[in-house]
Short mmCIF file of C-alpha atoms in Angstrom, two decimals:
data_model
loop_
_atom_site.label_atom_id
_atom_site.label_comp_id
_atom_site.label_asym_id
_atom_site.label_seq_id
_atom_site.Cartn_x
_atom_site.Cartn_y
_atom_site.Cartn_z
CA UNK F 1 -0.10 0.02 -0.17
CA UNK F 2 1.49 3.17 -1.11
CA UNK F 3 0.50 5.11 1.19
CA UNK F 4 0.42 3.73 4.05
CA UNK F 5 1.83 5.27 6.92
CA UNK F 6 5.57 3.86 8.35
CA UNK F 7 5.24 2.00 11.74
CA UNK F 8 9.10 3.20 12.85
CA UNK F 9 11.56 5.67 12.65
CA UNK F 10 15.93 5.60 12.50
CA UNK F 11 18.08 7.46 15.11
CA UNK F 12 20.84 7.44 16.57
CA UNK F 13 21.14 7.88 20.09
CA UNK F 14 24.21 8.50 21.47
CA UNK F 15 25.58 7.21 18.45
CA UNK F 16 23.82 3.87 18.50
CA UNK F 17 21.29 2.98 16.20
CA UNK F 18 17.55 3.02 17.21
CA UNK F 19 14.42 1.82 15.68
CA UNK F 20 11.55 2.88 17.13
CA UNK F 21 7.56 2.80 16.99
CA UNK F 22 6.34 5.96 15.15
CA UNK F 23 5.78 9.24 16.39
CA UNK F 24 7.67 8.69 19.65
CA UNK F 25 8.64 11.05 21.59
CA UNK F 26 11.41 12.66 24.05
CA UNK F 27 9.99 12.00 26.62
CA UNK F 28 8.99 8.42 25.27
CA UNK F 29 12.34 7.49 25.01
CA UNK F 30 13.05 8.53 27.65
CA UNK F 31 11.19 6.46 30.45
CA UNK F 32 11.18 3.74 28.53
CA UNK F 33 15.53 3.78 28.92
CA UNK F 34 14.08 4.03 32.10
CA UNK F 35 16.68 7.39 32.39
CA UNK F 36 13.25 9.62 33.40
CA UNK F 37 13.39 11.31 36.13
CA UNK F 38 17.23 11.71 36.13
CA UNK F 39 20.31 14.46 35.30
CA UNK F 40 19.97 14.52 32.47
CA UNK F 41 20.29 16.44 28.91
CA UNK F 42 19.61 16.16 25.61
CA UNK F 43 20.68 17.46 23.08
CA UNK F 44 18.89 16.62 18.94
CA UNK F 45 20.32 17.46 16.05
CA UNK F 46 23.04 19.15 18.13
CA UNK F 47 20.46 21.41 19.35
CA UNK F 48 20.32 22.00 23.98
CA UNK F 49 16.13 20.09 23.69
CA UNK F 50 15.06 21.38 26.93
CA UNK F 51 13.82 19.12 29.54
CA UNK F 52 10.19 20.70 29.60
CA UNK F 53 9.37 20.62 25.87
CA UNK F 54 10.49 16.04 25.77
CA UNK F 55 6.62 14.95 26.37
CA UNK F 56 6.65 17.55 23.08
CA UNK F 57 9.49 16.80 20.76
CA UNK F 58 8.30 13.89 18.32
CA UNK F 59 11.98 12.17 17.11
CA UNK F 60 12.36 11.74 13.56
CA UNK F 61 13.25 9.51 11.12
CA UNK F 62 17.19 10.37 11.44
CA UNK F 63 17.67 12.27 14.10
CA UNK F 64 21.06 12.73 15.88
CA UNK F 65 20.07 12.88 19.80
CA UNK F 66 23.10 12.73 22.51
CA UNK F 67 21.99 11.99 26.16
CA UNK F 68 24.56 12.41 28.91
CA UNK F 69 24.78 12.31 32.15
CA UNK F 70 27.60 14.18 34.57
CA UNK F 71 29.83 11.70 35.73
CA UNK F 72 33.83 11.78 37.38
CA UNK F 73 36.32 14.00 36.31
CA UNK F 74 38.90 16.52 36.98
CA UNK J 1 39.43 35.52 68.47
CA UNK J 2 38.29 36.11 64.84
CA UNK J 3 41.18 33.86 62.54
CA UNK J 4 43.12 36.15 60.68
CA UNK J 5 41.76 34.95 57.10
CA UNK J 6 37.91 35.05 58.04
CA UNK J 7 38.38 38.20 54.97
CA UNK J 8 40.18 36.22 52.17
CA UNK J 9 37.33 34.58 49.69
CA UNK J 10 38.68 33.89 46.37
CA UNK J 11 36.06 35.22 43.79
CA UNK J 12 34.57 34.04 40.47
CA UNK J 13 32.64 36.01 39.13
CA UNK J 14 29.99 36.84 41.50
CA UNK J 15 30.03 33.66 43.09
CA UNK J 16 33.19 33.55 46.68
CA UNK J 17 33.85 31.13 48.06
CA UNK J 18 36.37 30.23 51.30
CA UNK J 19 38.36 26.73 50.17
CA UNK J 20 41.62 28.02 47.57
CA UNK J 21 41.34 23.89 47.05
CA UNK J 22 39.37 22.91 43.92
CA UNK J 23 38.89 19.33 43.43
CA UNK J 24 37.97 16.65 40.80
CA UNK J 25 35.29 14.11 40.52
CA UNK J 26 38.01 10.90 38.93
CA UNK J 27 40.08 7.97 38.96
CA UNK J 28 38.40 6.97 42.72
CA UNK J 29 36.79 4.13 43.89
CA UNK J 30 34.12 4.18 43.94
CA UNK J 31 31.32 7.63 44.68
CA UNK J 32 31.17 6.45 49.40
CA UNK J 33 34.96 7.41 48.72
CA UNK J 34 34.48 9.59 46.44
CA UNK J 35 32.60 11.85 48.12
CA UNK J 36 34.35 11.07 52.12
CA UNK J 37 38.01 12.65 50.13
CA UNK J 38 36.01 15.50 48.86
CA UNK J 39 34.21 16.04 52.42
CA UNK J 40 38.55 16.68 53.37
CA UNK J 41 39.80 18.04 50.90
CA UNK J 42 37.41 21.45 51.89
CA UNK J 43 36.86 21.74 48.70
CA UNK J 44 33.04 23.98 47.99
CA UNK J 45 33.70 23.34 44.35
CA UNK J 46 34.32 20.13 42.59
CA UNK J 47 34.84 19.50 38.77
CA UNK J 48 32.29 17.03 36.59
CA UNK J 49 32.87 16.61 33.43
CA UNK J 50 30.00 15.03 31.21
CA UNK J 51 29.22 12.07 28.99
CA UNK J 52 27.09 10.27 27.25
CA UNK J 53 24.41 7.56 29.31
CA UNK J 54 25.08 4.09 28.81
CA UNK J 55 22.60 2.29 26.73
CA UNK J 56 22.76 -0.49 28.03
CA UNK J 57 23.09 1.10 31.35
CA UNK J 58 20.89 -0.42 34.91
CA UNK J 59 17.88 2.09 35.09
CA UNK J 60 18.96 2.07 39.03
CA UNK J 61 23.07 1.92 38.56
CA UNK J 62 24.09 4.99 41.41
CA UNK J 63 24.50 8.62 39.73
CA UNK J 64 27.65 10.42 41.07
CA UNK J 65 25.44 13.97 41.78
CA UNK J 66 23.56 11.41 44.40
CA UNK J 67 26.71 11.77 46.31
CA UNK J 68 27.86 15.85 45.10
CA UNK J 69 24.62 17.56 45.87
CA UNK J 70 24.35 20.82 44.22
CA UNK J 71 22.69 21.94 46.71
CA UNK J 72 25.67 21.75 48.69
CA UNK J 73 28.49 21.99 46.34
CA UNK J 74 29.58 24.04 43.07
CA UNK J 75 29.76 21.27 40.06
CA UNK J 76 31.54 23.01 37.40
CA UNK J 77 31.45 20.69 34.12
CA UNK J 78 34.33 19.90 31.96
CA UNK J 79 35.57 19.76 28.89
CA UNK J 80 37.87 17.43 29.33
CA UNK J 81 37.97 15.27 26.67
CA UNK J 82 37.09 18.17 24.24
CA UNK J 83 39.86 18.44 20.66
CA UNK J 84 37.88 21.16 19.02
CA UNK J 85 36.56 24.77 20.30
CA UNK J 86 32.44 23.35 18.34
CA UNK J 87 32.74 20.04 21.21
CA UNK J 88 34.31 22.19 24.34
CA UNK J 89 30.58 24.28 23.77
CA UNK J 90 28.55 21.81 22.66
CA UNK J 91 29.37 19.94 26.02
CA UNK J 92 28.58 23.16 28.67
CA UNK J 93 25.49 23.90 26.84
CA UNK J 94 24.06 20.34 27.70
CA UNK J 95 26.01 21.24 31.06
CA UNK J 96 24.38 24.33 31.68
CA UNK J 97 20.99 22.29 30.62
CA UNK J 98 22.09 19.23 33.01
CA UNK J 99 22.82 21.62 35.93
CA UNK J 100 19.52 24.30 36.12
CA UNK J 101 21.13 26.66 34.36
CA UNK J 102 24.31 26.62 35.75
CA UNK J 103 27.03 28.77 33.90
CA UNK J 104 30.56 28.74 35.75
CA UNK J 105 32.37 26.57 33.70
CA UNK J 106 35.67 25.41 33.17
CA UNK J 107 37.12 25.01 29.83
CA UNK J 108 39.72 22.99 28.77
CA UNK J 109 40.18 22.35 24.81
CA UNK J 110 43.35 19.13 24.68
CA UNK J 111 45.62 19.30 21.55
CA UNK J 112 46.92 15.62 21.43
CA UNK J 113 45.49 12.14 24.12
CA UNK J 114 49.81 11.73 25.16
CA UNK J 115 50.42 15.28 27.14
CA UNK J 116 46.57 16.29 26.95
CA UNK J 117 48.46 19.86 26.11
CA UNK J 118 45.70 22.44 25.54
CA UNK J 119 44.88 23.37 21.61
CA UNK J 120 45.52 27.13 22.15
CA UNK J 121 43.43 28.73 19.25
CA UNK J 122 41.28 26.29 19.87
CA UNK J 123 40.60 27.22 23.32
CA UNK J 124 40.50 31.90 22.36
CA UNK J 125 37.01 30.46 19.98
CA UNK J 126 35.40 28.84 22.16
CA UNK J 127 35.96 30.61 24.53
CA UNK J 128 35.29 34.07 23.29
CA UNK J 129 31.48 32.06 22.06
CA UNK J 130 31.24 30.68 25.81
CA UNK J 131 31.69 34.22 27.87
CA UNK J 132 29.17 35.84 24.43
CA UNK J 133 26.97 33.22 25.34
CA UNK J 134 26.68 34.53 29.20
CA UNK J 135 28.61 31.12 30.31
CA UNK J 136 31.32 31.99 33.61
CA UNK J 137 34.63 30.19 32.45
CA UNK J 138 37.16 29.27 34.13
CA UNK J 139 39.49 28.29 31.43
CA UNK J 140 43.08 25.72 31.56
CA UNK J 141 45.91 26.45 29.86
CA UNK J 142 49.17 26.62 28.94
CA UNK J 143 51.21 28.90 31.03
CA UNK J 144 52.44 31.45 28.66
CA UNK J 145 51.87 34.87 29.91
CA UNK J 146 50.39 36.10 26.72
CA UNK J 147 47.97 32.91 26.35
CA UNK J 148 46.22 34.46 29.37
CA UNK J 149 45.93 37.53 28.62
CA UNK J 150 44.35 36.94 26.15
CA UNK J 151 41.47 34.77 28.19
CA UNK J 152 40.98 37.53 29.96
CA UNK J 153 40.35 39.82 27.26
CA UNK J 154 37.79 38.20 26.29
CA UNK J 155 36.20 37.86 29.58
CA UNK J 156 37.04 34.98 31.73
CA UNK J 157 36.49 34.28 35.27
CA UNK J 158 39.34 32.77 36.37
CA UNK J 159 42.52 32.14 34.45
CA UNK J 160 44.01 28.11 34.91
CA UNK J 161 47.45 27.31 33.42
CA UNK J 162 49.06 24.25 33.55
CA UNK J 163 51.95 23.64 36.76
CA UNK J 164 53.05 20.18 34.54
CA UNK J 165 50.62 17.22 32.60
CA UNK J 166 47.30 16.64 33.21
CA UNK J 167 47.60 13.47 36.45
CA UNK J 168 51.98 13.44 35.40
CA UNK J 169 52.39 14.58 39.54
CA UNK J 170 55.41 16.30 38.18
CA UNK J 171 54.45 19.75 39.57
CA UNK J 172 55.67 23.26 39.20
CA UNK J 173 57.70 22.91 36.01
CA UNK J 174 58.02 26.60 35.49
CA UNK J 175 57.70 29.43 38.57
CA UNK J 176 59.14 31.48 35.93
CA UNK J 177 56.22 31.62 33.78
CA UNK J 178 53.71 30.87 36.24
CA UNK J 179 55.25 34.66 38.25
CA UNK J 180 54.61 36.65 34.53
CA UNK J 181 51.34 35.68 34.77
CA UNK J 182 50.19 36.32 38.13
CA UNK J 183 52.16 39.70 37.80
CA UNK J 184 49.45 40.71 35.05
CA UNK J 185 46.09 38.70 35.17
CA UNK J 186 44.31 40.45 37.41
CA UNK J 187 41.11 37.39 37.67
CA UNK J 188 41.81 34.92 40.35
CA UNK J 189 44.77 32.25 38.50
CA UNK J 190 44.55 28.62 39.54
CA UNK J 191 47.18 25.85 38.90
CA UNK J 192 45.22 23.22 37.15
CA UNK J 193 47.38 19.93 36.58
CA UNK J 194 50.01 18.31 37.43
CA UNK J 195 50.22 18.60 40.95
CA UNK J 196 51.37 15.82 42.48
CA UNK J 197 51.50 16.24 46.47
CA UNK J 198 50.87 18.67 48.85
CA UNK J 199 53.77 20.88 48.33
CA UNK J 200 53.33 21.22 45.07
CA UNK J 201 49.85 22.74 45.83
CA UNK J 202 51.75 24.79 48.49
CA UNK J 203 55.01 26.16 46.27
CA UNK J 204 51.60 26.77 43.44
CA UNK J 205 49.91 29.17 46.23
CA UNK J 206 53.11 30.99 47.36
CA UNK J 207 54.01 32.05 44.24
CA UNK J 208 50.73 34.87 44.61
CA UNK J 209 48.21 31.56 42.84
CA UNK J 210 44.54 31.95 43.14
CA UNK J 211 44.00 28.50 44.00
CA UNK J 212 44.37 25.31 43.12
CA UNK J 213 42.89 22.76 41.31
CA UNK J 214 43.73 18.86 41.65
CA UNK J 215 42.24 15.19 40.77
CA UNK J 216 44.68 12.53 40.14
CA UNK J 217 46.71 13.61 43.35
CA UNK J 218 44.25 13.32 45.81
CA UNK J 219 42.45 9.71 44.08
CA UNK J 220 45.80 8.16 42.72
CA UNK J 221 47.18 8.42 46.44
CA UNK J 222 47.56 5.26 48.09
CA UNK J 223 45.36 7.68 50.98
CA UNK J 224 42.74 8.94 49.09
CA UNK J 225 41.13 10.82 52.14
CA UNK J 226 44.55 11.13 54.21
CA UNK J 227 45.39 13.09 50.85
CA UNK J 228 42.73 15.65 50.56
CA UNK J 229 43.17 15.98 53.75
CA UNK J 230 46.84 17.40 52.97
CA UNK J 231 45.88 19.33 50.44
CA UNK J 232 43.78 21.21 52.66
CA UNK J 233 46.06 22.00 55.01
CA UNK J 234 48.75 22.69 52.32
CA UNK J 235 46.59 24.98 50.50
CA UNK J 236 45.46 27.04 53.38
CA UNK J 237 49.29 26.87 54.57
CA UNK J 238 50.89 28.24 51.07
CA UNK J 239 47.45 30.86 50.90
CA UNK J 240 49.06 32.26 54.90
CA UNK J 241 53.09 32.23 54.08
CA UNK J 242 52.09 34.45 50.60
CA UNK J 243 48.96 36.99 52.17
CA UNK J 244 52.87 36.28 55.49
CA UNK J 245 55.13 37.89 52.96
CA UNK J 246 57.99 35.54 53.18
CA UNK J 247 61.57 37.10 54.10
CA UNK J 248 63.40 38.02 51.71
CA UNK J 249 66.70 34.81 50.34
CA UNK J 250 69.35 36.34 51.19
CA UNK J 251 72.48 33.50 49.57
CA UNK J 252 75.63 35.71 51.25
CA UNK J 253 74.59 37.13 54.62
CA UNK J 254 74.36 34.62 57.73
CA UNK J 255 72.27 35.36 59.98
CA UNK J 256 71.62 33.63 63.28
CA UNK J 257 68.45 34.33 65.31
CA UNK J 258 69.89 34.24 69.30
CA UNK J 259 71.97 36.88 70.10
CA UNK J 260 75.90 36.88 69.35
CA UNK J 261 76.75 38.76 72.88
CA UNK J 262 76.25 37.09 75.46
CA UNK J 263 77.87 33.23 74.55
CA UNK J 264 79.97 31.78 77.43
CA UNK J 265 83.40 31.80 78.85
CA UNK J 266 84.74 34.30 76.76
CA UNK J 267 85.44 38.08 77.39
CA UNK J 268 83.43 41.04 78.40
CA UNK J 269 84.20 43.64 74.66
#
């Protein structure tokens, strides 16, 4: 069916290729990974996504997402 | 009695600190030891690195920030591992988001993996952008007074020259360059990198540096907690000696501390 809506999307999270259900938001991704409510910060295609926008930011095909935490360092 | 140093603060941008020892949080056995060493060091400012969260990470794995509550410590996110201005700026934007708008940061842009020497052109480029974006930039740099001046003119809030290579523990290799920097720079000058033991920290402070940042010297000591305490005392001692003003060095005129007269068995003059 040519008009079929794609069921999945492919994106990169921290450099790793992931297949996610179409329509997944950043909030969904963080929840699914067990990172919701943790101290993380998210960048999407080189731009910071403020925490307040996770729920309304849909991940698009080909997005490059970085999720970071604070770790020990000097 | 009031401590004579009660009014002696380290001022960074809009913030004031009592402790002049800044410590890193890497290379410890675990977070409990990290926290204990930081407590023993008396440090108020602690550096953290920003890294990708591990995709396979157990969600219940402890987080460094659970052990270093930002209400208690001033966290200083760094750009360790960044080799370009672009990477460093992106990392600190993420750090600012991670730490709820926190703007005090440690910029370091490395030149190569072998020496971890700073890449100064990229460092200058990153500093300029970060200052323009409202960051308060503390900057790791070579011990070159001209580079230090350029960074100060750009608006960095602290200049942090290396004393020797990061993680080397080689101590203060070029005290004369540090002096040149101290003579010219008005914002705090903090020795970052190379401190190996307590005397190195004391020497940096006696030279007139405003603070010392160390990680490996504490974390890789046989007993990190004891070394953390030793570093605290060394920084306090060095600062005290600097403020007290040491006696001049007199190479050829020995001057005894005891009276020259009244030695027994001698005729009175």
